[in-house]
Amino acid sequence: MLLKSIEFNDFRPFKGKQRINFECSDDKNVIVILGNNTHGKSTIILSFLWCFYGESKFERPLDILNQTVEEHMKPGDRKTASVKVELEHEGIDYIISRYQSFAMTYNGTLSPNESVMKMTYTDENGETKPCGSTKKELFDAMNAIIPKDLMPYFFFEGEKDNNISTKSIGKAVRSLLGLDTLSKARTHLRGDTQKVSTKSVMGVFESLQNETDNIKASAEYQKKVDAENKLKLVSDRKEEIETQIENYEKKIDEINEILRNNAPTRELQKRRDSIDKDLKEERRELDNAIARYIKNFNNNSIALFSVPLFGKVKSMLSQMDLDDKSGIKGIEGPAIKELLRRGECLCGTELKEGTIAYRTIEKYINILPPVNISTSIREMFDLMSQLEKNCVDYINSFRNDYRDIQYCINKINDLEREEASLLFELSKANIINADQYEDDLRIYKKRLSDLRDEKDNCISDITTLNNTIDTATNNYNMYKSKSEKNKENQLYYEYAEAIYNWVNDSYNKKEVTLRTRLNNIVTELFNNIYSGKREVEIDSNYNIWVKVNGKPLALTGGLKIIQYFSFVGGLVKLAGEVMNERNGETEIYGEEYPLVLDAAFSHADENHVETISKELSTVTNQLVFAVMKKDWNYVEDGIKDKICRVYNLNKVNEKEIIIEEV
Amino acid sequence: MLFDKEYEFVGKHATYCRALKDEISLFSTFREAYMISAIVGFLYGTKSEKDTTVKVNPASILPSELAKQRLNLRNIYRYIMLLEETDGFSIEDYKSRTFKDDSDDEEPEKVKNNMEIFNSYVLGGIEILYNKFKDCNSKKDTVNMLNEFLEDFVQDNELQV
């Protein structure tokens, strides 16, 4: 691409139509635009971008229409500002125009319309044809000639203080590489930060992967398996219980049958038990009666044995001579002697020998036994009367007792006979142990009841477990489905990661390669301009170091300027190479490119200005050099032979600049 | 005082006495055997002497045990002393033997002789009862035998009530 001309119409400071012709010959490829600060040098350079891509990077980006024109507009007036660039690319002539119309409103404000681009080319028949009708078609056509991202390196606005920020170098390199796309791809895929950005492709797929779904699915599956295992156990147990219930019911039926069949025998057995009990009772009663009988004999039979003697006793006693003296019943002579010996009567009266009391008591010795036995005989009669009565009582009582004994014996005999008869009947029957059967029956009934309770519990458990299984299965399917989606997302994430790694590797390799190439070009240019041998190094962070023997130099204003222009030159040269490489050209410089440059030589000495200009003219096919008038002489010395045309920017006032060819 | 000394059945009488008490269950204690045997022996006019031919454990009755039946024993003693016919005895002799000998501390020999008479009836009675009940093998047998003995006694002595 080589520029042929640029034409302004009421565009910013350029009132009316003003044109710069860039057409050069092969040996004279430098166009010089002279202008001091604020004289529109930057406007000229940035107007290419506005024309080609509609992007306004001016200081006041909306001030497209010339201010003088605007001031003269009346309400309802319409004016149009435009830039038209003619260029040649790959042998074809193109005309690119951009217009923007403005209307003055009735309230005195300027209303801009959207800018409109036109792009035509002249075909082999000399006919002018549009490059497209839609914005996209026009953009693509323009981008094929000079990509938007590379515009800044061919249309170099420059830096006012000749400082090169690492940011701008990095950005430049990335743009040249086409790494912006890769960078955007990297950002899009992963984000800029160390951690994966949640807004990036990888971040989105990462966030879509919910590990808890997997865990939950596993947990639900485990729940389902556990419940199924438990269900099997409970179901098995239920079957077991049902079999046991059946067995117990059968056993109970059998026992009931046996007991029903055994009922008569059972009655006999019961009667026998009753007899046995009665027998024990009667035998105890007999033992008691016998004991009573014997005891009665031991205690009371003396009366019986005595009475037969009483006839003779009474006969003997009646022959005995009884005196009238009355003794004291129960007291005999020795007792009286004892009282006298003690000297005290039972009533407490002192019994002193010779006293009346003593003598009164003493006379009883002769009327009491043994001196006087009348009292004893009388007592004996009394006793016999009593014994005769006792004898009758005894006879009655021993007879009663004996009757009781006989009754018991008879009863026992009866019971024993009945028992013998029962035993005989029982011996004929098939005797079973009904008590044992009834005990068994009770035990079986209790077990049956327990088993039925357990079976009910099993049924309840089975229902619960089935519900648990259903719920777990549903949950499992839900989480599994989510989990499968997770796997899909994981796969996408891995794809995105792989693409990211590929892009990143490619990015890094390309960046290193291009940085090295830039480094080489810049070094060559630097040493050409400097006329010495210095090492220039662009490190991975795009810091530019000028070194001697590996040690960085502190850059003075002059060296700084050399460094700056080396970089600019290197950049445009590299950009040209890359452009051709992108277009598939194998030969470097297959296509020609211009460098439109606002060159600030403020801090450069005259020698360096000369060499800088000279070197820049070699790195590009068309050098449009906007310089300050004060630097012009030195520039002219360096590129005198190459200058094709010189324009001067004449500032009429703050709102109007006139472009004049010198 | 009468019956204030320990009494011992010895020899065969000890055996009889023990059998009547422990095996035949006729008597509750040796004391009852002693008392009832005395009157039975006298009623049936049977005396016996101490048996020294057989060496067995004596069946002893302590004075404290005898004391519990002293009244009955003294009455039986008096019936025997009164009715035991003794050659040459006047009514006055019977009177003294029955009521005075046991109180006369000055003539202890008389009481001793009297007790020998009494105890000879005890031994005779034991023999009668043993011979009567010796074949009883159970309490029921004993009761039946005793009842027969009593009923016969009642019958024989016309003690109908």
PDB file of C-alpha atoms in Angstrom, chain B:
ATOM      1  CA  MET B   1     -40.329 -85.235 149.843  1.00  0.00           C
ATOM      2  CA  LEU B   2     -41.812 -87.723 147.442  1.00  0.00           C
ATOM      3  CA  PHE B   3     -40.484 -87.915 143.850  1.00  0.00           C
ATOM      4  CA  ASP B   4     -37.662 -85.476 144.442  1.00  0.00           C
ATOM      5  CA  LYS B   5     -35.006 -87.848 143.213  1.00  0.00           C
ATOM      6  CA  GLU B   6     -33.980 -88.889 139.691  1.00  0.00           C
ATOM      7  CA  TYR B   7     -35.478 -92.157 138.516  1.00  0.00           C
ATOM      8  CA  GLU B   8     -33.782 -94.487 136.006  1.00  0.00           C
ATOM      9  CA  PHE B   9     -35.311 -97.327 134.045  1.00  0.00           C
ATOM     10  CA  VAL B  10     -32.518 -99.858 133.585  1.00  0.00           C
ATOM     11  CA  GLY B  11     -32.063-103.132 131.770  1.00  0.00           C
ATOM     12  CA  LYS B  12     -34.966-104.445 129.780  1.00  0.00           C
ATOM     13  CA  HIS B  13     -37.262-101.856 131.339  1.00  0.00           C
ATOM     14  CA  ALA B  14     -35.142 -99.124 129.838  1.00  0.00           C
ATOM     15  CA  THR B  15     -35.494-100.873 126.478  1.00  0.00           C
ATOM     16  CA  TYR B  16     -39.275-101.263 126.952  1.00  0.00           C
ATOM     17  CA  CYS B  17     -39.678 -97.710 128.070  1.00  0.00           C
ATOM     18  CA  ARG B  18     -37.680 -96.360 125.117  1.00  0.00           C
ATOM     19  CA  ALA B  19     -39.619 -98.595 122.670  1.00  0.00           C
ATOM     20  CA  LEU B  20     -42.977 -97.431 124.076  1.00  0.00           C
ATOM     21  CA  LYS B  21     -41.914 -93.838 123.724  1.00  0.00           C
ATOM     22  CA  ASP B  22     -39.875 -93.742 120.504  1.00  0.00           C
ATOM     23  CA  GLU B  23     -41.085 -96.660 118.383  1.00  0.00           C
ATOM     24  CA  ILE B  24     -44.613 -97.339 119.522  1.00  0.00           C
ATOM     25  CA  SER B  25     -45.307 -93.688 120.272  1.00  0.00           C
ATOM     26  CA  LEU B  26     -47.528 -94.524 123.217  1.00  0.00           C
ATOM     27  CA  PHE B  27     -45.853 -92.078 125.550  1.00  0.00           C
ATOM     28  CA  SER B  28     -44.756 -88.541 125.006  1.00  0.00           C
ATOM     29  CA  THR B  29     -42.013 -88.719 127.664  1.00  0.00           C
ATOM     30  CA  PHE B  30     -40.404 -91.211 130.071  1.00  0.00           C
ATOM     31  CA  ARG B  31     -42.126 -89.298 132.854  1.00  0.00           C
ATOM     32  CA  GLU B  32     -45.613 -90.216 131.476  1.00  0.00           C
ATOM     33  CA  ALA B  33     -44.442 -93.815 130.994  1.00  0.00           C
ATOM     34  CA  TYR B  34     -43.351 -93.883 134.671  1.00  0.00           C
ATOM     35  CA  MET B  35     -46.596 -92.404 135.949  1.00  0.00           C
ATOM     36  CA  ILE B  36     -49.088 -94.427 133.860  1.00  0.00           C
ATOM     37  CA  SER B  37     -47.083 -97.677 134.248  1.00  0.00           C
ATOM     38  CA  ALA B  38     -47.310 -97.284 138.039  1.00  0.00           C
ATOM     39  CA  ILE B  39     -51.119 -97.282 138.104  1.00  0.00           C
ATOM     40  CA  VAL B  40     -51.414 -99.864 135.298  1.00  0.00           C
ATOM     41  CA  GLY B  41     -49.034-102.188 137.149  1.00  0.00           C
ATOM     42  CA  PHE B  42     -51.040-101.742 140.373  1.00  0.00           C
ATOM     43  CA  LEU B  43     -54.411-102.139 138.581  1.00  0.00           C
ATOM     44  CA  TYR B  44     -53.233-105.373 136.994  1.00  0.00           C
ATOM     45  CA  GLY B  45     -51.473-106.438 140.213  1.00  0.00           C
ATOM     46  CA  THR B  46     -48.161-106.832 138.458  1.00  0.00           C
ATOM     47  CA  LYS B  47     -44.877-106.035 140.064  1.00  0.00           C
ATOM     48  CA  SER B  48     -41.413-106.451 138.704  1.00  0.00           C
ATOM     49  CA  GLU B  49     -37.901-105.984 139.838  1.00  0.00           C
ATOM     50  CA  LYS B  50     -35.083-103.958 138.412  1.00  0.00           C
ATOM     51  CA  ASP B  51     -33.471-105.850 135.563  1.00  0.00           C
ATOM     52  CA  THR B  52     -29.742-106.062 135.903  1.00  0.00           C
ATOM     53  CA  THR B  53     -29.266-108.797 133.345  1.00  0.00           C
ATOM     54  CA  VAL B  54     -29.099-106.503 130.347  1.00  0.00           C
ATOM     55  CA  LYS B  55     -26.739-103.606 130.119  1.00  0.00           C
ATOM     56  CA  VAL B  56     -28.452-100.840 128.142  1.00  0.00           C
ATOM     57  CA  ASN B  57     -28.563 -97.138 128.374  1.00  0.00           C
ATOM     58  CA  PRO B  58     -30.823 -96.256 131.259  1.00  0.00           C
ATOM     59  CA  ALA B  59     -33.904 -94.154 130.566  1.00  0.00           C
ATOM     60  CA  SER B  60     -33.627 -91.360 133.106  1.00  0.00           C
ATOM     61  CA  ILE B  61     -36.205 -88.955 134.464  1.00  0.00           C
ATOM     62  CA  LEU B  62     -34.829 -85.875 136.151  1.00  0.00           C
ATOM     63  CA  PRO B  63     -36.401 -84.639 139.436  1.00  0.00           C
ATOM     64  CA  SER B  64     -37.431 -81.419 137.664  1.00  0.00           C
ATOM     65  CA  GLU B  65     -39.439 -83.524 135.187  1.00  0.00           C
ATOM     66  CA  LEU B  66     -41.027 -85.596 137.949  1.00  0.00           C
ATOM     67  CA  ALA B  67     -41.940 -82.438 139.792  1.00  0.00           C
ATOM     68  CA  LYS B  68     -44.267 -81.440 136.903  1.00  0.00           C
ATOM     69  CA  GLN B  69     -46.487 -84.478 137.671  1.00  0.00           C
ATOM     70  CA  ARG B  70     -45.868 -84.590 141.429  1.00  0.00           C
ATOM     71  CA  LEU B  71     -49.514 -84.175 142.356  1.00  0.00           C
ATOM     72  CA  ASN B  72     -50.660 -87.073 140.138  1.00  0.00           C
ATOM     73  CA  LEU B  73     -47.712 -89.196 141.278  1.00  0.00           C
ATOM     74  CA  ARG B  74     -48.456 -88.555 144.964  1.00  0.00           C
ATOM     75  CA  ASN B  75     -52.122 -89.499 144.441  1.00  0.00           C
ATOM     76  CA  ILE B  76     -51.137 -92.739 142.687  1.00  0.00           C
ATOM     77  CA  TYR B  77     -48.611 -93.357 145.517  1.00  0.00           C
ATOM     78  CA  ARG B  78     -51.364 -92.864 148.131  1.00  0.00           C
ATOM     79  CA  TYR B  79     -53.774 -95.207 146.283  1.00  0.00           C
ATOM     80  CA  ILE B  80     -51.081 -97.867 146.222  1.00  0.00           C
ATOM     81  CA  MET B  81     -50.026 -97.302 149.820  1.00  0.00           C
ATOM     82  CA  LEU B  82     -53.625 -97.441 150.910  1.00  0.00           C
ATOM     83  CA  LEU B  83     -54.618-100.489 148.903  1.00  0.00           C
ATOM     84  CA  GLU B  84     -51.416-102.569 148.883  1.00  0.00           C
ATOM     85  CA  GLU B  85     -52.374-105.383 151.173  1.00  0.00           C
ATOM     86  CA  THR B  86     -49.721-105.997 153.772  1.00  0.00           C
ATOM     87  CA  ASP B  87     -49.818-108.732 156.268  1.00  0.00           C
ATOM     88  CA  GLY B  88     -50.349-107.619 159.875  1.00  0.00           C
ATOM     89  CA  PHE B  89     -51.209-104.018 158.885  1.00  0.00           C
ATOM     90  CA  SER B  90     -53.962-102.310 160.886  1.00  0.00           C
ATOM     91  CA  ILE B  91     -56.055 -99.553 159.420  1.00  0.00           C
ATOM     92  CA  GLU B  92     -53.896 -97.150 161.381  1.00  0.00           C
ATOM     93  CA  ASP B  93     -50.779 -98.597 159.649  1.00  0.00           C
ATOM     94  CA  TYR B  94     -52.367 -98.074 156.270  1.00  0.00           C
ATOM     95  CA  LYS B  95     -53.228 -94.544 157.360  1.00  0.00           C
ATOM     96  CA  SER B  96     -49.659 -93.770 158.417  1.00  0.00           C
ATOM     97  CA  ARG B  97     -48.111 -95.368 155.268  1.00  0.00           C
ATOM     98  CA  THR B  98     -50.456 -93.397 153.069  1.00  0.00           C
ATOM     99  CA  PHE B  99     -50.364 -89.991 154.673  1.00  0.00           C
ATOM    100  CA  LYS B 100     -47.522 -89.731 157.166  1.00  0.00           C
ATOM    101  CA  ASP B 101     -44.481 -91.781 156.096  1.00  0.00           C
ATOM    102  CA  ASP B 102     -43.480 -89.387 153.364  1.00  0.00           C
ATOM    103  CA  SER B 103     -43.615 -86.450 155.800  1.00  0.00           C
ATOM    104  CA  ASP B 104     -41.754 -88.108 158.559  1.00  0.00           C
ATOM    105  CA  ASP B 105     -38.179 -87.070 158.150  1.00  0.00           C
ATOM    106  CA  GLU B 106     -37.198 -89.114 161.126  1.00  0.00           C
ATOM    107  CA  GLU B 107     -38.037 -92.457 159.447  1.00  0.00           C
ATOM    108  CA  PRO B 108     -36.681 -92.274 155.875  1.00  0.00           C
ATOM    109  CA  GLU B 109     -36.509 -96.078 155.608  1.00  0.00           C
ATOM    110  CA  LYS B 110     -40.295 -96.248 155.550  1.00  0.00           C
ATOM    111  CA  VAL B 111     -40.517 -93.913 152.529  1.00  0.00           C
ATOM    112  CA  LYS B 112     -37.790 -95.926 150.785  1.00  0.00           C
ATOM    113  CA  ASN B 113     -39.709 -99.160 151.295  1.00  0.00           C
ATOM    114  CA  ASN B 114     -42.888 -97.499 150.126  1.00  0.00           C
ATOM    115  CA  MET B 115     -41.140 -96.235 146.939  1.00  0.00           C
ATOM    116  CA  GLU B 116     -39.798 -99.719 146.277  1.00  0.00           C
ATOM    117  CA  ILE B 117     -43.389-100.981 146.301  1.00  0.00           C
ATOM    118  CA  PHE B 118     -44.399 -98.081 144.022  1.00  0.00           C
ATOM    119  CA  ASN B 119     -41.516 -98.607 141.568  1.00  0.00           C
ATOM    120  CA  SER B 120     -42.078-102.395 141.458  1.00  0.00           C
ATOM    121  CA  TYR B 121     -45.564-101.619 140.119  1.00  0.00           C
ATOM    122  CA  VAL B 122     -43.992 -99.123 137.661  1.00  0.00           C
ATOM    123  CA  LEU B 123     -41.777-101.903 136.271  1.00  0.00           C
ATOM    124  CA  GLY B 124     -44.678-104.341 136.244  1.00  0.00           C
ATOM    125  CA  GLY B 125     -46.815-101.805 134.406  1.00  0.00           C
ATOM    126  CA  ILE B 126     -44.065-101.165 131.846  1.00  0.00           C
ATOM    127  CA  GLU B 127     -43.885-104.885 131.157  1.00  0.00           C
ATOM    128  CA  ILE B 128     -47.683-105.131 130.761  1.00  0.00           C
ATOM    129  CA  LEU B 129     -47.812-102.184 128.368  1.00  0.00           C
ATOM    130  CA  TYR B 130     -44.771-103.296 126.400  1.00  0.00           C
ATOM    131  CA  ASN B 131     -46.196-106.759 125.953  1.00  0.00           C
ATOM    132  CA  LYS B 132     -49.502-105.243 124.958  1.00  0.00           C
ATOM    133  CA  PHE B 133     -48.099-102.807 122.378  1.00  0.00           C
ATOM    134  CA  LYS B 134     -44.857-104.371 121.275  1.00  0.00           C
ATOM    135  CA  ASP B 135     -46.317-105.577 117.977  1.00  0.00           C
ATOM    136  CA  CYS B 136     -47.635-102.198 116.968  1.00  0.00           C
ATOM    137  CA  ASN B 137     -45.819-101.182 113.821  1.00  0.00           C
ATOM    138  CA  SER B 138     -47.470 -97.886 113.217  1.00  0.00           C
ATOM    139  CA  LYS B 139     -49.134 -95.101 115.088  1.00  0.00           C
ATOM    140  CA  LYS B 140     -52.411 -96.346 113.709  1.00  0.00           C
ATOM    141  CA  ASP B 141     -51.735 -99.758 115.233  1.00  0.00           C
ATOM    142  CA  THR B 142     -50.806 -98.101 118.496  1.00  0.00           C
ATOM    143  CA  VAL B 143     -53.989 -96.042 118.528  1.00  0.00           C
ATOM    144  CA  ASN B 144     -56.130 -99.069 117.721  1.00  0.00           C
ATOM    145  CA  MET B 145     -54.399-101.132 120.358  1.00  0.00           C
ATOM    146  CA  LEU B 146     -54.656 -98.353 122.911  1.00  0.00           C
ATOM    147  CA  ASN B 147     -58.284 -97.761 122.108  1.00  0.00           C
ATOM    148  CA  GLU B 148     -59.007-101.454 122.500  1.00  0.00           C
ATOM    149  CA  PHE B 149     -57.112-101.423 125.767  1.00  0.00           C
ATOM    150  CA  LEU B 150     -59.040 -98.377 127.011  1.00  0.00           C
ATOM    151  CA  GLU B 151     -62.393 -99.625 125.836  1.00  0.00           C
ATOM    152  CA  ASP B 152     -61.709-102.984 127.491  1.00  0.00           C
ATOM    153  CA  PHE B 153     -60.693-101.158 130.635  1.00  0.00           C
ATOM    154  CA  VAL B 154     -63.860 -99.072 130.522  1.00  0.00           C
ATOM    155  CA  GLN B 155     -65.848-102.206 129.891  1.00  0.00           C
ATOM    156  CA  ASP B 156     -64.123-104.287 132.505  1.00  0.00           C
ATOM    157  CA  ASN B 157     -64.469-101.622 135.125  1.00  0.00           C
ATOM    158  CA  GLU B 158     -67.971-100.703 134.143  1.00  0.00           C
ATOM    159  CA  LEU B 159     -67.049 -97.129 133.509  1.00  0.00           C
ATOM    160  CA  GLN B 160     -69.801 -96.561 130.961  1.00  0.00           C
ATOM    161  CA  VAL B 161     -70.847 -92.985 130.607  1.00  0.00           C
TER     162      VAL B 161
END
